[in-house]
Short mmCIF file of C-alpha atoms in Angstrom, two decimals:
data_model
loop_
_atom_site.label_atom_id
_atom_site.label_comp_id
_atom_site.label_asym_id
_atom_site.label_seq_id
_atom_site.Cartn_x
_atom_site.Cartn_y
_atom_site.Cartn_z
CA UNK A 69 -0.07 0.27 0.15
CA UNK A 70 3.10 2.32 0.78
CA UNK A 71 4.32 1.60 -2.37
CA UNK A 72 1.47 1.86 -4.26
CA UNK A 73 1.35 5.94 -2.24
CA UNK A 74 4.61 6.85 -3.42
CA UNK A 75 4.21 5.74 -6.78
CA UNK A 76 1.20 7.88 -7.33
CA UNK A 77 2.61 10.60 -5.34
CA UNK A 78 5.48 10.65 -7.93
CA UNK A 79 3.23 10.54 -10.65
CA UNK A 80 1.42 13.48 -9.08
CA UNK A 81 5.14 15.93 -8.64
CA UNK A 82 5.83 14.79 -12.30
CA UNK A 83 2.72 15.96 -14.06
CA UNK A 84 2.62 19.37 -11.87
CA UNK A 85 6.85 19.93 -12.44
CA UNK A 86 7.65 22.71 -14.57
CA UNK A 87 9.44 20.62 -17.49
CA UNK A 88 6.07 18.86 -17.53
CA UNK A 89 4.26 21.70 -17.96
CA UNK A 90 6.80 22.82 -20.95
CA UNK A 91 6.67 18.98 -22.36
CA UNK A 92 3.23 19.92 -22.97
CA UNK A 93 3.74 23.40 -24.33
CA UNK A 94 2.55 22.79 -28.41
CA UNK A 95 5.70 23.56 -30.55
CA UNK A 96 5.92 27.04 -32.46
CA UNK A 97 4.03 26.52 -35.94
CA UNK A 98 6.23 25.86 -38.74
CA UNK A 99 6.37 28.81 -40.91
CA UNK A 100 6.18 28.07 -44.82
CA UNK A 101 6.66 29.91 -48.02
CA UNK A 102 4.23 32.99 -48.03
CA UNK A 103 1.91 32.09 -50.94
CA UNK A 104 1.42 28.86 -49.54
CA UNK A 105 0.86 29.98 -46.06
CA UNK A 106 -1.91 32.15 -47.24
CA UNK A 107 -4.00 29.51 -49.17
CA UNK A 108 -4.05 27.37 -46.09
CA UNK A 109 -5.36 29.95 -43.80
CA UNK A 110 -7.89 31.10 -46.79
CA UNK A 111 -8.93 27.34 -47.48
CA UNK A 112 -9.69 26.83 -43.41
CA UNK A 113 -11.40 29.84 -43.54
CA UNK A 114 -13.73 29.50 -46.36
CA UNK A 115 -13.82 25.89 -45.55
CA UNK A 116 -15.20 26.13 -42.36
CA UNK A 117 -17.48 28.92 -42.31
CA UNK A 118 -20.53 28.23 -40.09
CA UNK A 119 -23.58 29.81 -42.16
CA UNK A 120 -26.61 28.58 -43.70
CA UNK A 121 -26.89 30.47 -46.87
CA UNK A 122 -26.35 29.19 -50.00
CA UNK A 123 -25.41 32.72 -51.16
CA UNK A 124 -23.50 34.60 -49.18
CA UNK A 125 -22.43 38.23 -49.91
CA UNK A 126 -18.97 39.03 -48.98
CA UNK A 127 -16.66 42.13 -48.69
CA UNK A 128 -13.11 42.94 -47.82
CA UNK A 129 -12.27 45.67 -45.08
CA UNK A 130 -8.62 45.84 -46.72
CA UNK A 131 -6.15 43.80 -44.78
CA UNK A 132 -3.79 45.21 -42.08
CA UNK A 133 0.02 44.55 -40.61
CA UNK A 134 -1.15 43.79 -37.21
CA UNK A 135 1.22 46.06 -35.40
CA UNK A 136 1.06 49.49 -37.54
CA UNK A 137 -2.54 49.11 -38.87
CA UNK A 138 -0.65 49.91 -42.09
CA UNK A 139 -1.50 48.20 -45.44
CA UNK A 140 1.32 47.38 -47.30
CA UNK A 141 2.78 45.61 -50.75
CA UNK A 142 1.99 42.62 -49.10
CA UNK A 143 -1.72 42.84 -47.79
CA UNK A 144 -2.80 44.34 -51.02
CA UNK A 145 -1.37 41.08 -52.68
CA UNK A 146 -3.12 38.76 -50.42
CA UNK A 147 -6.07 40.41 -50.98
CA UNK A 148 -6.15 40.04 -54.68
CA UNK A 149 -5.35 36.40 -53.90
CA UNK A 150 -8.49 35.86 -51.92
CA UNK A 151 -10.68 37.42 -54.54
CA UNK A 152 -9.45 35.35 -56.92
CA UNK A 153 -9.30 32.26 -54.74
CA UNK A 154 -13.04 32.96 -54.32
CA UNK A 155 -13.90 33.10 -57.53
CA UNK A 156 -12.44 29.58 -58.55
CA UNK A 157 -13.26 27.50 -55.56
CA UNK A 158 -16.16 29.34 -53.64
CA UNK A 159 -18.86 30.27 -55.48
CA UNK A 160 -21.29 30.20 -52.75
CA UNK A 161 -19.55 33.71 -51.70
CA UNK A 162 -20.09 36.62 -53.67
CA UNK A 163 -17.20 39.32 -54.00
CA UNK A 164 -18.79 42.78 -53.24
CA UNK A 165 -17.36 46.08 -52.84
CA UNK A 166 -16.57 47.64 -49.52
CA UNK A 167 -18.78 50.34 -49.46
CA UNK A 168 -21.59 52.06 -47.29
CA UNK A 169 -24.41 50.50 -49.73
CA UNK A 170 -22.81 47.09 -49.35
CA UNK A 171 -22.95 47.23 -45.63
CA UNK A 172 -26.24 48.39 -45.52
CA UNK A 173 -27.52 44.74 -46.46
CA UNK A 174 -25.20 43.48 -43.55
CA UNK A 175 -22.77 41.12 -45.54
CA UNK A 176 -20.09 38.87 -44.27
CA UNK A 177 -16.61 40.83 -43.86
CA UNK A 178 -13.84 39.28 -44.21
CA UNK A 179 -10.58 40.93 -42.11
CA UNK A 180 -7.17 39.81 -41.72
CA UNK A 181 -4.01 40.61 -39.94
CA UNK A 182 -0.20 40.20 -41.49
CA UNK A 183 2.43 40.21 -38.30
CA UNK A 184 5.57 40.14 -37.86
CA UNK A 185 6.37 37.42 -35.23
CA UNK A 186 9.49 35.63 -33.84
CA UNK A 187 8.56 32.05 -34.59
CA UNK A 188 10.17 31.28 -31.22
CA UNK A 189 8.01 33.70 -28.76
CA UNK A 190 10.95 35.78 -27.72
CA UNK A 191 9.24 39.05 -27.18
CA UNK A 192 12.40 40.30 -27.63
CA UNK A 193 13.94 38.31 -31.08
CA UNK A 194 14.45 39.07 -34.03
CA UNK A 195 11.13 38.77 -36.18
CA UNK A 196 11.60 35.84 -38.42
CA UNK A 197 8.11 34.50 -39.75
CA UNK A 198 4.77 36.59 -40.32
CA UNK A 199 1.47 35.41 -38.63
CA UNK A 200 -1.82 35.25 -41.34
CA UNK A 201 -4.86 35.53 -39.01
CA UNK A 202 -8.25 35.62 -41.32
CA UNK A 203 -11.50 36.19 -40.31
CA UNK A 204 -15.40 35.95 -41.54
CA UNK A 205 -17.48 38.56 -39.38
CA UNK A 206 -20.84 38.04 -39.82
CA UNK A 207 -23.02 41.61 -39.70
CA UNK A 208 -26.20 39.90 -39.15
CA UNK A 209 -25.63 37.50 -36.72
CA UNK A 210 -22.90 39.96 -35.37
CA UNK A 211 -20.68 36.73 -34.77
CA UNK A 212 -17.37 35.40 -36.15
CA UNK A 213 -18.32 32.60 -38.35
CA UNK A 214 -14.90 31.84 -38.80
CA UNK A 215 -10.90 31.82 -38.75
CA UNK A 216 -8.10 30.68 -40.86
CA UNK A 217 -4.07 31.30 -39.69
CA UNK A 218 -0.79 30.00 -40.79
CA UNK A 219 2.41 31.53 -40.45
CA UNK A 220 4.82 32.42 -43.18
CA UNK A 221 8.83 32.60 -43.92
CA UNK A 222 9.77 36.14 -44.42
CA UNK A 223 11.19 35.32 -48.18
CA UNK A 224 9.12 36.94 -50.70
CA UNK A 225 7.37 39.26 -48.28
CA UNK A 226 7.49 43.01 -48.88
CA UNK A 227 5.99 44.71 -46.30
CA UNK A 228 6.63 47.96 -47.89
CA UNK A 229 3.51 50.63 -46.94
CA UNK A 230 1.09 51.94 -49.71
CA UNK A 231 1.82 55.65 -50.62
CA UNK A 232 -0.96 56.77 -48.27
CA UNK A 233 0.59 54.74 -45.30
CA UNK A 234 4.41 55.62 -46.03
CA UNK A 235 3.52 59.37 -46.66
CA UNK A 236 2.04 59.94 -43.14
CA UNK A 237 3.63 61.97 -41.16
CA UNK A 238 2.76 60.32 -37.65
CA UNK A 239 1.74 57.34 -36.25
CA UNK A 240 -0.77 57.03 -33.56
CA UNK A 241 -2.70 54.06 -31.34
CA UNK A 242 -5.89 54.35 -33.27
CA UNK A 243 -8.57 53.06 -31.29
CA UNK A 244 -10.70 51.69 -34.35
CA UNK A 245 -7.64 50.10 -35.84
CA UNK A 246 -6.95 48.40 -32.45
CA UNK A 247 -10.46 47.18 -32.71
CA UNK A 248 -9.87 45.70 -36.02
CA UNK A 249 -6.88 44.17 -34.84
CA UNK A 250 -8.71 42.98 -31.51
CA UNK A 251 -11.57 41.40 -33.83
CA UNK A 252 -8.85 39.78 -35.96
CA UNK A 253 -6.50 38.12 -33.17
CA UNK A 254 -8.65 37.73 -30.14
CA UNK A 255 -11.39 36.30 -31.25
CA UNK A 256 -12.92 32.59 -31.52
CA UNK A 257 -15.44 31.02 -33.45
CA UNK A 258 -19.26 32.13 -32.11
CA UNK A 259 -17.62 35.05 -30.45
CA UNK A 260 -19.14 38.88 -30.86
CA UNK A 261 -18.28 41.33 -33.07
CA UNK A 262 -16.52 43.87 -31.50
CA UNK A 263 -18.73 47.00 -31.18
CA UNK A 264 -16.12 49.46 -31.64
CA UNK A 265 -15.50 47.78 -35.00
CA UNK A 266 -19.01 47.06 -36.26
CA UNK A 267 -20.04 50.74 -35.33
CA UNK A 268 -17.69 52.32 -37.29
CA UNK A 269 -17.76 50.09 -40.57
CA UNK A 270 -19.55 53.03 -42.72
CA UNK A 271 -16.97 55.07 -41.83
CA UNK A 272 -13.99 52.91 -42.51
CA UNK A 273 -15.52 52.25 -46.02
CA UNK A 274 -15.18 56.07 -46.78
CA UNK A 275 -11.85 56.20 -45.31
CA UNK A 276 -10.86 53.05 -47.49
CA UNK A 277 -12.13 54.78 -50.47
CA UNK A 278 -10.17 58.17 -49.61
CA UNK A 279 -6.69 55.99 -49.76
CA UNK A 280 -7.94 54.64 -52.53
CA UNK A 281 -8.10 58.29 -54.40
CA UNK A 282 -5.22 59.23 -52.75
CA UNK A 283 -3.28 56.35 -54.32
CA UNK A 284 -4.59 57.50 -57.33
CA UNK A 285 -3.38 60.77 -57.12
CA UNK A 286 -7.17 62.15 -56.87
CA UNK A 287 -6.37 64.62 -54.18
CA UNK A 288 -9.77 66.60 -54.60
CA UNK A 289 -11.84 63.18 -54.44
CA UNK A 290 -10.11 62.15 -51.62
CA UNK A 291 -9.88 65.07 -49.42
CA UNK A 292 -14.20 64.88 -50.14
CA UNK A 293 -14.20 61.45 -48.47
CA UNK A 294 -12.16 62.74 -45.51
CA UNK A 295 -14.48 65.75 -44.85
CA UNK A 296 -17.68 63.58 -45.17
CA UNK A 297 -16.04 60.78 -42.93
CA UNK A 298 -15.03 63.31 -40.73
CA UNK A 299 -18.23 64.41 -39.74
CA UNK A 300 -19.82 61.03 -39.31
CA UNK A 301 -20.18 59.29 -35.71
CA UNK A 302 -16.67 57.72 -35.41
CA UNK A 303 -15.48 59.57 -38.02
CA UNK A 304 -13.20 61.91 -35.64
CA UNK A 305 -9.72 59.84 -36.04
CA UNK A 306 -6.37 59.66 -37.17
CA UNK A 307 -6.16 58.45 -40.41
CA UNK A 308 -9.29 61.06 -41.39
CA UNK A 309 -6.86 63.98 -39.76
CA UNK A 310 -3.70 62.10 -41.24
CA UNK A 311 -5.38 62.25 -45.17
CA UNK A 312 -6.97 65.66 -44.83
CA UNK A 313 -2.99 66.99 -44.01
CA UNK A 314 -1.59 64.39 -46.80
CA UNK A 315 -4.77 65.70 -49.71
CA UNK A 316 -3.99 69.17 -48.31
CA UNK A 317 -0.29 69.12 -49.27
CA UNK A 318 -0.43 67.18 -52.29
CA UNK A 319 -3.08 70.19 -53.30
CA UNK A 320 -1.16 72.53 -52.54
CA UNK A 321 -2.98 74.40 -50.05
CA UNK A 322 -0.55 75.65 -47.44
CA UNK A 323 -2.60 77.07 -44.93
CA UNK A 324 -5.25 74.43 -44.70
CA UNK A 325 -2.38 71.46 -44.18
CA UNK A 326 -0.67 73.15 -41.37
CA UNK A 327 -4.27 73.57 -40.09
CA UNK A 328 -4.58 69.76 -40.67
CA UNK A 329 -1.24 69.27 -39.03
CA UNK A 330 -1.53 71.29 -36.39
CA UNK A 331 -4.83 69.16 -35.81
CA UNK A 332 -2.94 66.24 -35.53
CA UNK A 333 -0.36 67.34 -33.11
CA UNK A 334 -3.19 68.79 -30.63
CA UNK A 335 -4.68 65.11 -30.62
CA UNK A 336 -1.38 63.53 -30.03
CA UNK A 337 -0.36 65.85 -27.58
CA UNK A 338 -4.21 65.29 -25.69
CA UNK A 339 -3.39 61.45 -25.86
CA UNK A 340 0.52 62.27 -24.05
CA UNK A 341 2.19 60.78 -27.10
CA UNK A 342 2.72 62.22 -30.43
CA UNK A 343 4.91 59.74 -32.97
CA UNK A 344 6.62 61.54 -35.90
CA UNK A 345 8.66 59.91 -38.53
CA UNK A 346 11.28 62.31 -38.72
CA UNK A 347 14.01 59.80 -41.04
CA UNK A 348 17.53 60.26 -40.66
CA UNK A 349 20.70 59.01 -42.49
CA UNK A 350 22.00 55.57 -41.35
CA UNK A 351 23.80 56.06 -38.43
CA UNK A 352 23.99 59.95 -38.33
CA UNK A 353 21.85 62.65 -36.83
CA UNK A 354 21.21 63.95 -40.07
CA UNK A 355 18.06 63.72 -41.95
CA UNK A 356 17.88 62.44 -45.24
CA UNK A 357 19.03 63.80 -47.78
CA UNK A 358 16.01 63.62 -49.74
CA UNK A 359 13.58 67.51 -49.92
CA UNK A 360 10.78 65.99 -51.08
CA UNK A 361 11.05 63.90 -48.05
CA UNK A 362 12.76 66.53 -45.62
CA UNK A 363 10.89 69.90 -47.30
CA UNK A 364 7.82 69.78 -44.31
CA UNK A 365 9.88 69.05 -41.80
CA UNK A 366 10.30 72.42 -40.45
CA UNK A 367 6.76 73.29 -40.64
CA UNK A 368 5.96 69.77 -38.44
CA UNK A 369 8.50 70.62 -35.61
CA UNK A 370 7.53 74.39 -35.46
CA UNK A 371 3.61 73.10 -35.21
CA UNK A 372 4.32 70.82 -32.33
CA UNK A 373 6.63 73.71 -30.44
CA UNK A 374 3.35 75.89 -30.91
CA UNK A 375 1.09 73.43 -30.29
CA UNK A 376 2.74 72.79 -26.72
CA UNK A 377 3.58 76.19 -25.87
CA UNK A 378 0.07 76.60 -26.25
CA UNK A 379 -1.13 73.70 -24.17
CA UNK A 380 1.71 74.85 -21.28
CA UNK A 381 3.38 71.27 -22.04
CA UNK A 382 6.61 69.89 -21.19
CA UNK A 383 8.24 67.23 -23.57
CA UNK A 384 10.48 64.18 -23.57
CA UNK A 385 11.61 63.84 -26.88
CA UNK A 386 12.51 60.16 -27.60
CA UNK A 387 14.68 58.71 -30.13
CA UNK A 388 14.27 55.40 -31.78
CA UNK A 389 16.12 52.86 -34.13
CA UNK A 390 16.20 49.77 -36.16
CA UNK A 391 17.24 46.91 -35.16
CA UNK A 392 20.71 46.87 -37.26
CA UNK A 393 23.90 47.37 -35.30
CA UNK A 394 25.10 47.02 -31.89
CA UNK A 395 22.79 47.73 -29.14
CA UNK A 396 25.05 50.19 -26.96
CA UNK A 397 25.40 52.15 -30.37
CA UNK A 398 21.76 52.31 -31.14
CA UNK A 399 21.03 53.69 -27.76
CA UNK A 400 23.37 55.96 -28.29
CA UNK A 401 22.73 57.20 -31.25
CA UNK A 402 18.72 57.49 -30.36
CA UNK A 403 19.39 59.69 -27.73
CA UNK A 404 21.71 62.15 -30.32
CA UNK A 405 18.82 61.98 -32.91
CA UNK A 406 16.31 63.09 -29.62
CA UNK A 407 18.80 66.13 -29.03
CA UNK A 408 18.96 66.72 -32.49
CA UNK A 409 15.59 66.97 -32.80
CA UNK A 410 15.43 69.09 -29.38
CA UNK A 411 17.92 71.52 -30.44
CA UNK A 412 16.16 71.95 -33.73
CA UNK A 413 12.94 73.00 -31.49
CA UNK A 414 14.81 75.20 -29.31
CA UNK A 415 16.17 77.16 -32.01
CA UNK A 416 12.70 77.92 -33.45
CA UNK A 417 10.92 78.39 -29.39
CA UNK A 418 13.56 80.10 -27.25
CA UNK A 419 11.63 80.33 -24.59
CA UNK A 420 11.13 76.45 -24.42
CA UNK A 421 14.31 75.84 -23.46
CA UNK A 422 13.89 73.73 -19.92
CA UNK A 423 10.89 72.70 -21.15
CA UNK A 424 11.96 69.66 -23.11
CA UNK A 425 14.48 66.91 -22.66
CA UNK A 426 16.00 64.60 -24.77
CA UNK A 427 16.27 60.60 -24.15
CA UNK A 428 16.72 57.16 -26.53
CA UNK A 429 14.98 53.85 -26.51
CA UNK A 430 17.75 52.15 -29.16
CA UNK A 431 15.79 49.26 -30.75
CA UNK A 432 14.29 48.63 -27.47
CA UNK A 433 10.68 49.66 -28.53
CA UNK A 434 10.64 48.40 -32.09
CA UNK A 435 7.35 48.40 -33.54
CA UNK A 436 8.33 46.42 -36.86
CA UNK A 437 11.23 45.04 -35.91
CA UNK A 438 12.25 43.32 -38.95
CA UNK A 439 15.92 45.73 -39.03
CA UNK A 440 15.40 46.25 -42.68
CA UNK A 441 16.28 50.23 -42.55
CA UNK A 442 13.65 50.92 -45.63
CA UNK A 443 10.63 52.02 -45.99
CA UNK A 444 8.81 49.03 -44.28
CA UNK A 445 10.64 49.63 -40.87
CA UNK A 446 10.48 53.27 -40.81
CA UNK A 447 8.16 53.59 -37.62
CA UNK A 448 11.11 51.60 -35.88
CA UNK A 449 13.12 55.15 -36.41
CA UNK A 450 10.74 57.76 -35.29
CA UNK A 451 10.62 60.42 -32.55
CA UNK A 452 8.23 60.42 -30.40
CA UNK A 453 6.73 63.66 -28.40
CA UNK A 454 5.52 62.28 -24.82
CA UNK A 455 3.84 65.00 -22.63
CA UNK A 456 5.52 64.98 -19.36
CA UNK A 457 5.08 67.01 -16.06
CA UNK A 458 6.48 70.03 -15.59
#
């Protein structure tokens, strides 16, 4: 009897031991080539959809990067591949334009994120794979009716942002985009659609129209869509403000562009954080030698200094770098870049001295984390302006 008790105790100890817990952890998914990964996720999504109707209206709310919320060359190509797959293999689904007219009929909405990850689960490790997440949201049932996931190898993946997102002067946490990401990534089959996402779909459709018009260089039409979206419930959001700034700039409406950028600054300062894409030469504290990119920088910095003064705000200016290079070198470089920006601000607003400090984070707070040092990870080389106590 005693021997049986000892054996049972040993088995219980093994089951609850840390080593046993590690042994039960499922292995990380094996990344496969990009096209194969998308095919795998899409087939899972469409073949397992829990829908009773023989014919289903389907719209695609454009796929986005799961960290930045941006559309990229890859997310656009994924969207086109999904449309072609539906037409070829899943005729039950009837593709419709992503428009307010279609949304009024409560279709099924396909959403998806494409996210750079460390496949081993190391939060600080280099991003060496991409996670594909697809979901079908039934607007009639207000439920998630299917999911599809896969992991892709990085080879052949182009995450260069499309021109609207590439031209955007800043990045900010957008509650609407976060609701999109949450609806895709943090739900399971049968879960309710996040109300914050569903309630702003009409605005999202108008914003998408504005983005497409901007990228087609139809700037007047783009501006009209942004202005229409702005006055709707849920339309006062960063993508609308950014769109108004970009379209006004392209139309040469300098006063409107300055006011639109100031509006962006006010919004960021109200949230105590403003992330601006000031692009530097690699390994340098000097801005890149591209006048088309750097031409608006003086106006941006002037607006930041002016709006911060109007609010009586003190600022911590935080520099960031991409993953390329040694950690200590990057930490020092990020501080020097922040110092350079602070010097420029104070040169234009001498009375701001004593109301700003410069710090750096190196690559410790990368958003993209691929270390490509090109347009695809420009957000990792951002400068942040944080409101702090004076």
